[in-house]
Every structure is written in structure tokens, then in C-alpha cells.
XYZ file of C-alpha atoms in Angstrom:
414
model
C 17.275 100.623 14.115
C 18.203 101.637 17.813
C 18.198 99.529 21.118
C 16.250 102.792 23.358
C 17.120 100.897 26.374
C 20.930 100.138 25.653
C 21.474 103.692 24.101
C 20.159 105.304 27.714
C 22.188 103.034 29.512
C 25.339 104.041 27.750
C 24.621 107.714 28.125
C 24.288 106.918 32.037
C 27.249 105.138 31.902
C 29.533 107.355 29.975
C 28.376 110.247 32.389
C 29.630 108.120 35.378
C 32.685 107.844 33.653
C 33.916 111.713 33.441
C 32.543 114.782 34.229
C 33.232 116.812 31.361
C 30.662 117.389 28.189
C 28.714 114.635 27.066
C 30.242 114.723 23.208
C 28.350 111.669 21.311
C 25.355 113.024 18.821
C 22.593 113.005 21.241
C 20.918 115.202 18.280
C 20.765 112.028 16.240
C 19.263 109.825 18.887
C 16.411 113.052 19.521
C 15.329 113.129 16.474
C 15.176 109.095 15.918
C 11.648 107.677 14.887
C 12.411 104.915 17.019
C 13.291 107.312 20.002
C 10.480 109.652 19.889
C 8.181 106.220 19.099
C 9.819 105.247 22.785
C 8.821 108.864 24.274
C 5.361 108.473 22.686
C 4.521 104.922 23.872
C 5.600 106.288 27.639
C 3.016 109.076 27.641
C 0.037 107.595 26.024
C -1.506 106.009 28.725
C -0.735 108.943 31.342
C -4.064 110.041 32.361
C -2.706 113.752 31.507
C -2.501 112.640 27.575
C -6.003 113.221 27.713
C -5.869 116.548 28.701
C -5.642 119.232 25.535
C -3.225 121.813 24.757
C -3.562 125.175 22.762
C -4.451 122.816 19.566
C -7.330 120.813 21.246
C -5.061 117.875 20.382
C -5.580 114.853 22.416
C -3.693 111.464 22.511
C -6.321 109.626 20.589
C -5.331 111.810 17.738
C -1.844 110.601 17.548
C -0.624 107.537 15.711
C 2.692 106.017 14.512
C 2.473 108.226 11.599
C 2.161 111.392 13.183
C 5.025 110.660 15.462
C 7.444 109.918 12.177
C 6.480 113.369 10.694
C 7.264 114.767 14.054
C 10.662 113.373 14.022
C 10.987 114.704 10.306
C 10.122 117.882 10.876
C 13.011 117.773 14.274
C 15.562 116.881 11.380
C 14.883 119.485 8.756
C 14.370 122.465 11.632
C 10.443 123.256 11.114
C 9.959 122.290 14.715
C 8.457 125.255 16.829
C 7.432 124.269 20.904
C 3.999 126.323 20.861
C 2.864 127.993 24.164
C 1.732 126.265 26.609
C -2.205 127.008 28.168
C -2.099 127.720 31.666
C -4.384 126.787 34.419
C -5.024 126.975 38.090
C -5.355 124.743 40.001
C -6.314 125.134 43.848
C -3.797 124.234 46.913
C -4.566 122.591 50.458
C -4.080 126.488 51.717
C -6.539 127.935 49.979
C -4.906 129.849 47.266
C -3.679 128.467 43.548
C -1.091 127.079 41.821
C -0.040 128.155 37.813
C -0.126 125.053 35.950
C 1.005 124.896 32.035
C -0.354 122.490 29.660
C 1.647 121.777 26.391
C 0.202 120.610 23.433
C 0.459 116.531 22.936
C 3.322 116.866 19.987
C 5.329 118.915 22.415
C 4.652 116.568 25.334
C 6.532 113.660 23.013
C 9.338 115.698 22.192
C 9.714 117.096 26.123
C 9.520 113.207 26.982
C 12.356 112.595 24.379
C 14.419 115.023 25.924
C 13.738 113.836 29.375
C 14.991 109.971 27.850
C 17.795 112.194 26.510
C 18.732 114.127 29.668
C 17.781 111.764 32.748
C 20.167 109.489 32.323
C 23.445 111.836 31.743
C 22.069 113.978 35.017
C 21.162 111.208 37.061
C 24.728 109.821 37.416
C 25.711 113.430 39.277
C 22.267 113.737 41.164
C 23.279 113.452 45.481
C 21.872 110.990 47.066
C 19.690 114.238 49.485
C 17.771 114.851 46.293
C 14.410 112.521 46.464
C 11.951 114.545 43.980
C 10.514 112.651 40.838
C 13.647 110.440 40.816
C 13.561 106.973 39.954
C 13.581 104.662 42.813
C 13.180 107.550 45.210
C 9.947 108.922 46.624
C 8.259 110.932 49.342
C 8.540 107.796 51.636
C 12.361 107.615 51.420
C 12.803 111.697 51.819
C 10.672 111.007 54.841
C 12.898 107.903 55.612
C 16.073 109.947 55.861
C 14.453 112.920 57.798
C 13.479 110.290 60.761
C 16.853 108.318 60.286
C 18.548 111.808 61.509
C 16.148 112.687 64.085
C 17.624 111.013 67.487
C 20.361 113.630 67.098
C 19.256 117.173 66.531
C 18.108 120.062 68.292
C 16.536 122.216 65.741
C 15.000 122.359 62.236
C 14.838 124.806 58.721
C 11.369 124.332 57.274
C 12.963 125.555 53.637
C 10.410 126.851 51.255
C 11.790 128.802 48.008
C 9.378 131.835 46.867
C 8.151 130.781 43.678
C 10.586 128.309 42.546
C 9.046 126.999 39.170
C 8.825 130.370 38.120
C 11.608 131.817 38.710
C 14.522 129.596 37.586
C 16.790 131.685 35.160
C 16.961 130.396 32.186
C 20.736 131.329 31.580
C 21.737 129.856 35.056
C 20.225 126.398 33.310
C 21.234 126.470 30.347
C 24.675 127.033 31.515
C 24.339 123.783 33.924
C 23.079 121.716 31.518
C 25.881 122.785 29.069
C 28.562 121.686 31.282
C 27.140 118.144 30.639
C 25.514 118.375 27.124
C 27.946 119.240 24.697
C 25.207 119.214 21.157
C 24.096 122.741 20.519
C 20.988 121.436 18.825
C 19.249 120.234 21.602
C 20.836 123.057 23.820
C 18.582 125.314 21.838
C 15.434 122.996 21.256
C 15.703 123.141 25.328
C 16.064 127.180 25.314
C 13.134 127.587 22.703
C 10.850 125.195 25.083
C 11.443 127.612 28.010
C 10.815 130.664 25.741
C 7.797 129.353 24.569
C 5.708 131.489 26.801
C 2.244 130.432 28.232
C -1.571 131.588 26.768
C -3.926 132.502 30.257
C -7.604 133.539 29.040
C -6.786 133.367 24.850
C -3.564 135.966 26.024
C -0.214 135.710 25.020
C 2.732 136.337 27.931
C 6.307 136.042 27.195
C 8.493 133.811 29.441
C 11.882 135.391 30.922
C 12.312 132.840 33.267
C 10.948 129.552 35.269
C 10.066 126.165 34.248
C 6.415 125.260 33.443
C 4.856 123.419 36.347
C 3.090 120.503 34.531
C 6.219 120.806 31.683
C 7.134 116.842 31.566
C 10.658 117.761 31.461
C 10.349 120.452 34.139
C 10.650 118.386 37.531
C 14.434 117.446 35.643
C 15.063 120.922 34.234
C 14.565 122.050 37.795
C 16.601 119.470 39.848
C 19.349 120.241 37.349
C 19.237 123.995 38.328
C 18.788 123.153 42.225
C 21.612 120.543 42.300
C 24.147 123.146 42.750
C 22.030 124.246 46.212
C 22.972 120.399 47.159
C 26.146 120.866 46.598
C 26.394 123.732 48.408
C 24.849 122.116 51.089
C 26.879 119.191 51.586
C 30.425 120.605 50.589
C 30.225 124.072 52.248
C 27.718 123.151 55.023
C 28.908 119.835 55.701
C 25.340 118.116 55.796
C 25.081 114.729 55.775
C 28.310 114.266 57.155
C 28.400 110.170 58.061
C 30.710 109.034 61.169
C 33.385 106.215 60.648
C 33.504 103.280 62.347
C 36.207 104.711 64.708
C 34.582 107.586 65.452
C 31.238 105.686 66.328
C 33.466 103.129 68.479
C 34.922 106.483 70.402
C 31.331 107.586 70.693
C 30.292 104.556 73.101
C 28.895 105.054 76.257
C 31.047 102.856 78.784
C 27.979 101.574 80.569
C 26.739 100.508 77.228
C 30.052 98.956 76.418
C 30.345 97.333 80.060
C 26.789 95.421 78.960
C 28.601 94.605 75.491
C 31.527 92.746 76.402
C 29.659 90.961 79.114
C 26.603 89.426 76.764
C 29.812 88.559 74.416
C 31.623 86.888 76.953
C 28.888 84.422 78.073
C 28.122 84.022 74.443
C 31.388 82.428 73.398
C 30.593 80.307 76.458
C 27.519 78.826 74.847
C 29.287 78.374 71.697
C 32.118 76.314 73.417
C 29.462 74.179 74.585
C 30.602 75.755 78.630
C 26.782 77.347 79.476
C 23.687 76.080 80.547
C 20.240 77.554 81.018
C 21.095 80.040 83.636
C 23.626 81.931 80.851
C 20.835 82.087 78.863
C 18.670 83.484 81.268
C 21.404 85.721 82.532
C 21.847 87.450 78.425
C 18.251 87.701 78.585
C 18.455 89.888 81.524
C 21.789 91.828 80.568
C 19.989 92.622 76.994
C 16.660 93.836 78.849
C 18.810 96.123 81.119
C 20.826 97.399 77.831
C 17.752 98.839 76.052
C 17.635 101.546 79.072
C 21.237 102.351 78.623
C 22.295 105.174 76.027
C 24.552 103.700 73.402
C 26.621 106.573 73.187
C 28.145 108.956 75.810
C 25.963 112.421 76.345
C 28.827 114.600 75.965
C 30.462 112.781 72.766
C 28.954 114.270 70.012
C 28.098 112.915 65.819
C 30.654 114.534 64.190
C 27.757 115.837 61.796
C 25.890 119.077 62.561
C 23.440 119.110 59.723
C 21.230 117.308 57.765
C 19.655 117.678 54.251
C 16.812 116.333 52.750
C 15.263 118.060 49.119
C 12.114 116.425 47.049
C 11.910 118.676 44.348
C 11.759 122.729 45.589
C 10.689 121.552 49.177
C 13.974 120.813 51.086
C 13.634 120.682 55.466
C 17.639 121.022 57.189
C 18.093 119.003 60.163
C 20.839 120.797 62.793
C 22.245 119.648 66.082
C 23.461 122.860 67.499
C 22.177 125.770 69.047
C 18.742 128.158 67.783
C 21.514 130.574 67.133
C 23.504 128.126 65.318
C 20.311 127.571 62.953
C 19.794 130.875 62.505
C 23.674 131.801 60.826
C 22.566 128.337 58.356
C 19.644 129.792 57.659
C 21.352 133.457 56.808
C 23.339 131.227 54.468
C 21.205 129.375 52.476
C 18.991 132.643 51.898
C 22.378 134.202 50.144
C 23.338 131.220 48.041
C 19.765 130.869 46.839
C 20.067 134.769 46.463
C 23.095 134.160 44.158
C 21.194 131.331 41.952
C 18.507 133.826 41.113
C 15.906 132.331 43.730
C 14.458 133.853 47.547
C 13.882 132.122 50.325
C 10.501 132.718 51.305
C 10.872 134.762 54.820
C 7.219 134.120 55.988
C 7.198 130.769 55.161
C 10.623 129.096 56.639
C 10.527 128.536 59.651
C 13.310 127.275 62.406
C 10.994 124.421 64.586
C 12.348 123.214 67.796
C 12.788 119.124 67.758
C 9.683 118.899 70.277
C 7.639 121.421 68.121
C 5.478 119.900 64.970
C 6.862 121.018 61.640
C 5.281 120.362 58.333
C 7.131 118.273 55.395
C 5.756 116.957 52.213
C 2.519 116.716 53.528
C 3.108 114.755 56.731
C 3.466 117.443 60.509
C 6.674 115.689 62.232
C 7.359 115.818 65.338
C 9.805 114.813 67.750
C 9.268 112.867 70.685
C 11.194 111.015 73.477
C 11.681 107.355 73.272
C 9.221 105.073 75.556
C 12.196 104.574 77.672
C 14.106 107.629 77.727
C 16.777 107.153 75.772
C 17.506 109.416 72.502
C 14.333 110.684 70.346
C 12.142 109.459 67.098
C 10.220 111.119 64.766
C 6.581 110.859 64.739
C 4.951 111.222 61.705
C 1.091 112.437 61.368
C -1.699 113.659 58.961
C -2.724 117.462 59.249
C -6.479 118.067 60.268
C -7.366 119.588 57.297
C -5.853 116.553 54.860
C -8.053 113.501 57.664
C -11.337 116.230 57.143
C -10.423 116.005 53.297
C -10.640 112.445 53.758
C -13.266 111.939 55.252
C -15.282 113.961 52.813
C -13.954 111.716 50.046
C -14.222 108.337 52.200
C -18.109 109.380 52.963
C -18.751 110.911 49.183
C -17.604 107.012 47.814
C -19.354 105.521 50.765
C -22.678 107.128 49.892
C -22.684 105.341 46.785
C -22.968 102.057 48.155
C -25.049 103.253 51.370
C -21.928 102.201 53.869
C -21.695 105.002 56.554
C -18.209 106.395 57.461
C -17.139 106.405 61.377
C -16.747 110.320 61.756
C -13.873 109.684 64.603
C -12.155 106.936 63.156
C -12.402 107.103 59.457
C -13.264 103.566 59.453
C -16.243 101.938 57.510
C -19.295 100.164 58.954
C -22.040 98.182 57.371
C -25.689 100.836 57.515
């Protein structure tokens, strides 16, 4: 009987180790009854399990048993991924968004493979890639877009046409194959994405792209898009941190004269030489220090971009000129060209810092500090998502006869 737990953790820590193929049987840990028991017990409660496939099959259908005939029929090759249904389902901008829906035995064995994958992929992930990633979120891709903020100039609002759908499916297998050395689940992966989808009771092949709703997809499609951050950060230089000598070379002199005088009359106090006018008088210099710019105008970060991705939504951060945006812009468009994918001309954009630009659901926009020194992001909710809310706060509300604030989206006693 297999430790789950333990087994992932070697994987992950094997693929730290080297970067060639992944050689131990990963078939043989797939098709465990123990494994897929792991991948069943993780699903079961998702509110999604409820949801039918093709088969009408929902998780209250599915029991230990079931599950151990599942991993039997993985073993002796009987195991076909069946289409997935599609659905639509409608966007903030009106229009819709393909969704596919697997059946609930497929859903166990995507989940195994996820448990099987995640952990080998996850040690080469960058640290720019915050989609469906554990310990990452929304909230820290947003962290690192305002962390970059107080130096740039202008911004790439990336959006790829049509990602999910168009993800070749020999550009991923190839990826994955550089990692994943067992040619059984290298083709339980393939037949997954060749499944095709049912839309109205009607059969459609699938040539390319990832199922959006596919539990494995989110993974199948940072593993195709991780070569973009690659490209980004090794040919682009984003994210390019300064050392601590170049930072020291960056001061502002002013800044520095404020420094070494608060230091001074510090090591006073500590030697026991000061008295309550030193005090006062560090109190003052530190006041007078906030209005001072750290570093020197015309020293520059040595960085010129920055890169933040959460899943096929990815904003660049530059500190250079509109016309220096533009050529990084020219060259993502032909190294997504070369993976297969488009970037979607109407929809990316190049935002000036003082200009609001929209990012994972949040409009950000740049703003000078209260006293004049560097910028800051500010971060706010789009009209149409506070009138959303609003709808929903006073829908709720009406159950209980409160009555919603229509300015302030605030609650008050009726």
C-alpha cells in the first residue's frame, strides 16, 4: 500500500534534482487503487462533482468500488476518456465562454494525473506564473504588479486570442515529454485531449486546445505557456532584480546626507551621549526624509520590464519609452506566433502609468504619492462588477427586508 503524500513529494523532489526525464514508473502509481482513491476523495466534495457529464453520472453514484474497477480497467487498457459536453457560460462583457464538462470517471482519472504531473512541473514553474498554483493567487499576481509600479512608464495589457482552444497538442505533448519519460501516461494524456467535445447531442473532433473546465487543463496549459515565461525573463530580461551595490549606487545624496546623520545621533543614544533634544532632532530629520527621493532621478533600476501571468492573462510592466513598449510588444506577438497562439490585436493594449488599465478583474491605475515622491498603484472595482454587486447585495437583502445603500453598498436596518 502507497504513502500518496510521500510518493508526490518525491516526484517534486527528484524533479528539483535534474532536469532531464522523470524515469521512475509513474504508470504504476496512475493506475494505483490507493492513488486514484486519493484523486477521488479530492473531487467529491467540489461543488462541480455534482454537475453531470455525457453519462448523467453524478458523484453520488460513485463509491470505493467503482473507483477499484476504474483503476482495473487503467491496468488492462479498456480505459477510453469519453467526450466531454460543452456549455456556455456568459462573461462580464456580454458574450460567452466554451466550457467542457467530463464525465465523473474521467474527472478522477484527470485528478490522478494532475497528483501525477503537479508536482514534477511545479519544481520548474517561475516564480511570474500566479494562475491556479498552490500558494499563489490573484492577490499575489496583483501584489507583484503594484510592487513594480513606482518605476515604470508604460504598460502591455496581454490578452492571447483564444488561448484554451488553441494550444497544439504536439507543442504539449512535446513539453511534457521532456519531463515525463512513461509513454503510458504520455498517451492516456494525448487520448484526453483527443477526446473531442458533444455541443447540442453533436459530435466535434478536437485538433487542438485544452478543455476549459478540464481539471487537468489550468496545468496542461501553464505547462505549454511556461516556455512564454521563459522567454520573457531570459530574452526580455523581465524581472530583472538590482544587487545590493547597484541599489547603494542608486542613492540619492540628499537622501544619503539624512542617512548618515539619523545614524550618527543614533549611536549617540546608544553610548548613553544624547538626551531628549537628539531625540527630537531624529524625529525631525526622519519627517524631512519622507519628502526626499531615495534614489537619484537620473540613476536608473537596472530592470526595464516586468512580468506578471495568472493563467492566459499576463500584463508587462516597462520603464522606457511608448516606443520602447511598442518593439516588446512586436516581440511577444512573434514568439506567441511561433508557439501556435495570437496575440489578440484589439484587445492588448499599451496604457500609460497615469491611464487605468484592467487586470484580473481589478482597473489599476497609477497615481503620484501624497507627497510627491515616486508613484503607487491604485487598485479599484469596475462599474459594471459594484452594479453586479449591488444587484446581488439587494437580491439577498430582500430576503430578510434589510435595504441596500444604493451609493455606498452598505446595509441599513428598514
Amino acid at each position: 500500500m502507497i504513502n500518496v503524500a510521500e510518493e508526490m513529494e518525491r516526484l517534486h523532489t527528484l524533479a528539483r534534482r535534474t532536469q532531464d526525464q522523470i524515469r521512475k514508473p509513474l504508470w504504476k502509481l496512475l493506475t494505483d487503487k490507493m492513488w486514484l482513491a486519493q484523486a477521488w476523495e479530492q473531487i467529491r466534495n467540489n461543488k462541480g462533482s455534482q454537475t453531470p457529464g455525457i453519462d448523467k453520472m453524478t458523484a453520488i453514484e460513485i463509491d470505493l468500488e467503482l473507483v477499484h474497477k476504474l483503476a482495473d480497467s487503467l491496468k488492462s487498457g479498456t480505459y477510453r476518456p469519453t467526450p466531454v459536453r460543452r456549455v456556455f457560460i456568459p462573461k462580464a462583457n456580454g458574450k460567452t465562454r466554451p466550457l467542457g464538462i467530463s464525465t465523473i470517471k474521467d474527472r478522477i482519472v484527470q485528478q490522478a494525473i494532475k497528483m501525477l504531473l503537479e508536482p514534477i512541473f511545479e519544481a520548474d514553474f517561475c516564480k511570474c506564473s500566479h494562475g491556479f498554483r498552490q500558494g499563489r493567487s490573484t492577490i499575489t499576481a496583483l501584489r507583484d504588479v503594484s510592487r513594480a509600479y513606482p518605476v515604470i512608464s508604460y504598460l502591455i495589457e496581454g490578452d492571447i486570442k483564444g488561448c484554451f482552444d488553441n494550444i497544439p497538442h504536439g507543442g504539449l505533448l512535446e513539453l511534457i515529454k521532456k519531463r515525463v519519460a512513461d509513454e503510458k501516461v504520455l498517451s492516456l494524456i494525448s487520448k484526453f485531449l483527443k477526446a473531442g467535445y458533444l455541443e447540442e447531442w453533436r459530435y466535434h473532433k478536437t485538433y487542438s486546445g485544452v478543455p476549459q473546465g478540464n481539471i487537468v487543463g489550468p496545468l496542461l496549459c501553464n505547462v505549454f505557456l511556461h516556455q512564454f515565461d521563459l522567454f520573457m525573463l531570459r530574452e526580455l530580461n523581465a524581472n530583472q532584480s538590482q544587487t545590493s551595490q547597484q541599489a547603494n549606487a542608486r542613492r540619492n545624496p540628499e537622501y544619503r546626507k539624512f542617512e548618515t546623520r539619523i545614524a550618527k545621533l543614533r549611536r549617540q543614544l546608544r553610548d548613553g551621549h544624547g538626551d531628549r533634544s537628539i531625540v527630537k532632532e531624529i524625529k525631525e530629520l526622519e519627517r524631512q526624509r519622507k519628502y526626499v527621493p531615495c534614489y537619484a532621478k537620473n540613476r536608473k533600476h537596472p530592470g526595464k520590464v516586468w512580468y506578471v501571468r495568472y493563467c492566459d492573462d499576463f500584463l508587462v510592466l516597462v520603464a522606457g519609452t511608448k516606443k520602447e513598449t511598442e518593439a516588446f510588444k512586436e516581440q511577444i506577438r512573434l514568439k506567441l506566433s511561433n508557439m501556435g497562439l495570437k496575440l489578440s490585436e484589439k484587445k492588448t493594449k499599451i496604457t500609460h502609468w497615469s491611464e487605468s488599465c484592467d487586470f484580473l478583474g481589478y482597473q489599476i491605475q497609477g497615481k503620484l504619492r501624497r507627497r510627491g515622491v515616486g508613484l503607487r498603484a491604485v487598485f479599484g472595482i469596475p462599474q459594471q462588477s459594484l452594479r453586479q454587486l449591488q444587484k446581488d447585495l439587494e437580491e439577498v437583502s430582500g430576503y430578510y427586508h434589510i435595504r441596500v445603500c444604493p451609493t455606498c453598498l452598505t446595509a441599513s436596518g428598514g
